[in-house]
Short mmCIF file of C-alpha atoms and ligand atoms in Angstrom, two decimals:
data_model
loop_
_atom_site.label_atom_id
_atom_site.label_comp_id
_atom_site.label_asym_id
_atom_site.label_seq_id
_atom_site.Cartn_x
_atom_site.Cartn_y
_atom_site.Cartn_z
CA UNK A 1 152.03 115.47 117.15
CA UNK A 2 152.45 112.47 117.99
CA UNK A 3 148.91 112.34 119.03
CA UNK A 4 147.29 113.93 115.82
CA UNK A 5 148.72 110.73 114.41
CA UNK A 6 147.37 108.52 116.79
CA UNK A 7 143.42 109.88 116.51
CA UNK A 8 143.66 109.52 112.38
CA UNK A 9 145.34 106.17 112.61
CA UNK A 10 142.64 105.70 115.14
CA UNK A 11 139.99 107.10 112.64
CA UNK A 12 141.84 104.10 110.19
CA UNK A 13 141.00 101.99 111.84
CA UNK A 14 137.72 103.11 113.21
CA UNK A 15 136.95 103.27 109.72
CA UNK A 16 138.08 99.46 108.32
CA UNK A 17 136.19 98.59 111.51
CA UNK A 18 132.91 100.19 110.33
CA UNK A 19 133.31 98.47 106.29
CA UNK A 20 134.49 94.50 107.73
CA UNK A 21 131.38 95.48 110.09
CA UNK A 22 128.96 96.66 107.03
CA UNK A 23 130.16 94.03 104.70
CA UNK A 24 129.00 91.50 107.92
CA UNK A 25 125.48 93.29 108.01
CA UNK A 26 124.48 93.32 104.15
CA UNK A 27 125.44 89.42 104.93
CA UNK A 28 122.85 88.45 107.18
CA UNK A 29 120.26 90.94 104.98
CA UNK A 30 121.25 88.62 102.67
CA UNK A 31 120.81 85.54 104.16
CA UNK A 32 116.79 86.59 103.84
CA UNK A 33 117.80 86.68 107.62
CA UNK A 34 116.06 83.23 108.36
CA UNK A 35 113.11 84.69 111.42
CA UNK A 36 110.35 83.07 111.75
CA UNK A 37 107.86 84.08 109.88
CA UNK A 38 110.05 86.01 107.39
CA UNK A 39 110.03 83.65 104.73
CA UNK A 40 107.23 85.26 102.53
CA UNK A 41 107.48 85.39 99.33
CA UNK A 42 108.56 89.69 100.05
CA UNK A 43 111.19 88.45 102.24
CA UNK A 44 113.47 86.82 98.86
CA UNK A 45 116.13 88.43 97.52
CA UNK A 46 115.41 90.53 94.21
CA UNK A 47 117.59 92.46 91.58
CA UNK A 48 116.23 95.82 90.79
CA UNK A 49 117.95 97.62 88.02
CA UNK A 50 121.39 95.09 88.87
CA UNK A 51 121.14 95.03 92.70
CA UNK A 52 120.44 93.09 95.29
CA UNK A 53 117.79 93.58 96.93
CA UNK A 54 116.86 91.67 100.81
CA UNK A 55 113.31 91.62 99.65
CA UNK A 56 111.13 93.02 97.17
CA UNK A 57 109.23 95.46 99.77
CA UNK A 58 112.58 96.85 99.22
CA UNK A 59 113.34 96.16 95.43
CA UNK A 60 109.24 97.44 94.80
CA UNK A 61 110.74 101.13 97.23
CA UNK A 62 113.76 101.67 95.24
CA UNK A 63 111.50 101.34 91.40
CA UNK A 64 108.59 103.83 93.35
CA UNK A 65 111.91 105.89 93.82
CA UNK A 66 112.74 106.21 90.73
CA UNK A 67 109.61 107.16 89.19
CA UNK A 68 109.30 110.10 91.87
CA UNK A 69 112.36 111.06 90.62
CA UNK A 70 114.60 110.45 94.39
CA UNK A 71 118.12 109.33 94.14
CA UNK A 72 118.68 105.81 96.32
CA UNK A 73 121.64 104.62 97.30
CA UNK A 74 120.61 101.05 99.41
CA UNK A 75 122.92 99.82 102.22
CA UNK A 76 125.76 103.13 101.35
CA UNK A 77 127.83 102.81 105.04
CA UNK A 78 127.08 101.53 109.16
CA UNK A 79 126.68 103.63 111.81
CA UNK A 80 127.61 103.57 114.76
CA UNK A 81 124.73 104.80 116.81
CA UNK A 82 124.30 106.28 120.49
CA UNK A 83 123.62 103.09 122.40
CA UNK A 84 126.83 102.09 121.26
CA UNK A 85 124.76 99.54 117.43
CA UNK A 86 125.19 99.49 114.44
CA UNK A 87 123.10 100.24 112.75
CA UNK A 88 122.58 99.64 108.59
CA UNK A 89 120.00 101.90 106.92
CA UNK A 90 118.82 100.54 103.95
CA UNK A 91 118.22 103.97 101.28
CA UNK A 92 120.02 107.56 102.03
CA UNK A 93 118.41 109.51 99.38
CA UNK A 94 120.95 112.49 99.44
CA UNK A 95 120.11 114.76 96.47
CA UNK A 96 116.83 115.41 99.93
CA UNK A 97 118.90 114.74 102.58
CA UNK A 98 116.22 111.96 103.81
CA UNK A 99 116.58 108.06 105.51
CA UNK A 100 114.47 105.61 104.53
CA UNK A 101 114.33 101.86 106.43
CA UNK A 102 112.43 99.79 104.49
CA UNK A 103 109.75 97.46 106.71
CA UNK A 104 107.85 94.13 106.05
CA UNK A 105 104.84 93.11 107.60
CA UNK A 106 106.59 91.76 110.12
CA UNK A 107 108.28 92.40 113.57
CA UNK A 108 108.62 96.25 113.29
CA UNK A 109 112.12 96.71 114.48
CA UNK A 110 112.71 100.17 114.68
CA UNK A 111 114.64 100.42 117.33
CA UNK A 112 117.98 101.69 115.47
CA UNK A 113 115.88 104.20 112.15
CA UNK A 114 114.61 105.60 115.69
CA UNK A 115 117.24 106.66 117.10
CA UNK A 116 119.63 107.27 114.18
CA UNK A 117 115.88 109.51 113.45
CA UNK A 118 116.24 110.48 116.60
CA UNK A 119 120.04 111.54 115.97
CA UNK A 120 120.25 113.57 112.95
CA UNK A 121 116.98 115.42 114.10
CA UNK A 122 118.58 119.59 114.74
CA UNK A 123 118.07 121.68 117.93
CA UNK A 124 117.49 124.87 115.69
CA UNK A 125 115.14 127.06 117.90
CA UNK A 126 111.81 126.73 117.42
CA UNK A 127 109.75 129.57 117.89
CA UNK A 128 105.37 129.56 118.26
CA UNK A 129 105.56 125.76 116.44
CA UNK A 130 107.41 128.02 113.06
CA UNK A 131 111.02 126.04 113.56
CA UNK A 132 114.15 129.14 112.47
CA UNK A 133 116.22 126.62 111.28
CA UNK A 134 119.52 127.23 109.09
CA UNK A 135 121.11 123.53 109.00
CA UNK A 136 121.61 122.33 104.91
CA UNK A 137 118.17 120.20 105.65
CA UNK A 138 115.07 121.35 106.81
CA UNK A 139 115.25 119.94 110.81
CA UNK A 140 117.88 117.96 109.86
CA UNK A 141 118.53 114.80 107.55
CA UNK A 142 115.11 112.39 108.22
CA UNK A 143 114.33 109.33 108.90
CA UNK A 144 112.11 107.85 107.30
CA UNK A 145 110.37 103.83 108.19
CA UNK A 146 108.82 103.22 104.79
CA UNK A 147 105.73 100.32 105.18
CA UNK A 148 104.16 97.50 102.24
CA UNK A 149 101.98 100.05 100.42
CA UNK A 150 98.69 100.20 101.24
CA UNK A 151 96.13 98.78 98.11
CA UNK A 152 94.15 100.90 97.11
CA UNK A 153 90.47 100.39 96.77
CA UNK A 154 88.34 101.91 93.35
CA UNK A 155 85.51 100.50 96.27
CA UNK A 156 86.28 103.48 98.73
CA UNK A 157 85.95 106.16 96.84
CA UNK A 158 82.77 107.53 95.77
CA UNK A 159 84.28 109.04 91.96
CA UNK A 160 85.01 105.40 90.34
CA UNK A 161 80.36 104.70 91.40
CA UNK A 162 80.29 105.06 88.06
CA UNK A 163 82.90 102.46 86.70
CA UNK A 164 81.05 99.03 86.34
CA UNK A 165 82.60 96.64 88.59
CA UNK A 166 84.64 94.65 86.71
CA UNK A 167 86.83 97.43 85.32
CA UNK A 168 86.98 99.13 88.95
CA UNK A 169 88.06 94.96 90.05
CA UNK A 170 90.54 95.35 87.13
CA UNK A 171 92.45 98.66 88.07
CA UNK A 172 92.20 97.36 91.68
CA UNK A 173 94.50 94.45 90.30
CA UNK A 174 96.92 96.54 88.68
CA UNK A 175 97.27 98.71 91.11
CA UNK A 176 100.17 99.55 93.13
CA UNK A 177 99.07 101.15 96.46
CA UNK A 178 99.21 103.77 97.76
CA UNK A 179 102.68 105.35 99.56
CA UNK A 180 103.24 104.96 103.08
CA UNK A 181 105.39 105.66 105.64
CA UNK A 182 106.27 106.95 109.43
CA UNK A 183 108.78 109.95 110.22
CA UNK A 184 111.17 109.60 113.26
CA UNK A 185 110.46 112.91 114.73
CA UNK A 186 107.18 114.19 115.83
CA UNK A 187 106.06 115.78 113.61
CA UNK A 188 104.35 114.38 110.67
CA UNK A 189 106.22 113.49 107.46
CA UNK A 190 104.56 115.02 103.80
CA UNK A 191 105.68 114.01 100.01
CA UNK A 192 105.16 116.57 97.69
CA UNK A 193 106.91 117.65 94.37
CA UNK A 194 108.71 121.59 94.83
CA UNK A 195 107.01 124.09 92.41
CA UNK A 196 110.49 125.77 92.09
CA UNK A 197 113.02 122.98 91.60
CA UNK A 198 110.00 120.12 91.04
CA UNK A 199 111.81 117.76 92.92
CA UNK A 200 109.88 115.56 95.01
CA UNK A 201 110.58 115.21 98.24
CA UNK A 202 109.58 114.48 102.11
CA UNK A 203 109.61 117.58 104.48
CA UNK A 204 108.17 117.40 107.96
CA UNK A 205 109.22 122.09 108.02
CA UNK A 206 107.67 124.37 105.33
CA UNK A 207 110.17 123.87 102.50
CA UNK A 208 111.77 122.01 99.78
CA UNK A 209 114.63 119.58 101.45
CA UNK A 210 116.13 119.48 98.08
CA UNK A 211 116.16 124.11 97.14
CA UNK A 212 115.12 124.95 100.47
CA UNK A 213 112.19 126.76 99.15
CA UNK A 214 108.45 127.76 99.82
CA UNK A 215 106.61 124.24 99.91
CA UNK A 216 103.90 127.46 99.19
CA UNK A 217 100.81 126.06 96.92
CA UNK A 218 102.71 122.40 96.54
CA UNK A 219 99.97 119.64 96.68
CA UNK A 220 100.98 117.59 99.99
CA UNK A 221 100.34 114.46 100.58
CA UNK A 222 100.45 112.42 104.14
CA UNK A 223 101.39 108.66 104.73
CA UNK A 224 99.21 106.20 102.64
CA UNK A 225 97.03 109.09 101.07
CA UNK A 226 95.78 109.27 97.08
CA UNK A 227 98.75 110.87 94.73
CA UNK A 228 101.59 109.02 94.61
CA UNK A 229 101.37 105.36 93.72
CA UNK A 230 103.66 102.58 94.99
CA UNK A 231 104.47 100.37 92.10
CA UNK A 232 104.85 96.59 92.90
CA UNK A 233 107.54 94.06 91.98
CA UNK A 234 107.07 90.42 92.40
CA UNK A 235 109.18 88.22 91.50
CA UNK A 236 112.09 86.56 93.25
CA UNK A 237 116.48 86.31 91.39
CA UNK A 238 118.15 84.91 94.04
CA UNK A 239 122.02 86.01 93.82
CA UNK A 240 123.75 84.65 91.36
CA UNK A 241 120.87 84.26 88.62
CA UNK A 242 120.05 86.47 85.77
CA UNK A 243 117.92 89.48 86.19
CA UNK A 244 114.43 88.00 85.96
CA UNK A 245 112.42 90.77 88.21
CA UNK A 246 109.27 91.65 86.38
CA UNK A 247 106.99 93.66 87.29
CA UNK A 248 103.14 93.54 88.80
CA UNK A 249 101.19 94.94 85.41
CA UNK A 250 99.04 96.35 82.93
CA UNK A 251 99.28 93.44 81.21
CA UNK A 252 95.67 92.71 84.05
CA UNK A 253 95.69 88.87 83.98
ZN1 LIG B 1 117.76 123.31 112.31
ZN1 LIG B 2 112.50 122.53 95.67
#
C-alpha cells in the first residue's frame, strides 16, 4: 500500500514537473528563441485560428493540415526522452497517430524529434520486408519533420508549356508550393487520401493510419511531390494583438 502511495505521489510530482516544463518550453518558443539568424519573417509569432504559433511556417503547417482535414493539437505536451532530454513536439495529429516537428530553413536541430521517432516505432516482426504489425498505429506512432514548402515552378512542368509566361508567373506567385517532410524512421513516408475512410494520412506501411484499411488504389505522394498544396500564411501577429493573420493569396497582387 505505502509503496503504491509513494508511487502515486511520485507520479503526481512528475506530472506537475512536466506541466511546468511544458509551460517553460512554450514560453521559450514564443520568445522567438533569439537565435541569431533565426529572426526572419518566418520566425515571427503568428496567430492562426486563435492559436499563437512561434512562426509563420508553423501557422502555415496548421492551415495546411486544416486543408487536408487532419485534426491537429499544437504543442500538446512535453515528453521525457530516454536520454533524459525534455522535448515539446510542435504538433500531434491524434486521428492518424502522427507527430510533426516543424523546422525552418535555419539550423536544423532535429535530434530530439529523431529520438522521439525511435522511441515510438514498434518492434513488430518483419517478414521479407512486410511488417506484421498489430499495433493501434501501423508501425507505431510516426514522427515527421515538416519543412518549408517546395516552391512550385510551372516552368519545370511541361503541362504548362502552352501557358503564356505572364500566366505562369501569376500561377507561381499565388501557388503555396508543395508539402515537404522527412520521416524520422528509415523508410520514406508517403501522404495519401484513403479510398476507404477518405482521411488524408501519412503512411510508411501499406495501410491507412486512420482506419487500418489497405491503401490500394490510393494516390500516394512522396515529399515535395505535387498533389497536395501548401498553404502559406504571412504577416506576424504579436501575442496580445488581435488576429491580423492573413493568407497570402488569390488576389495575385
Ligand atoms: Zn507494431
Ligand atoms: Zn482509411
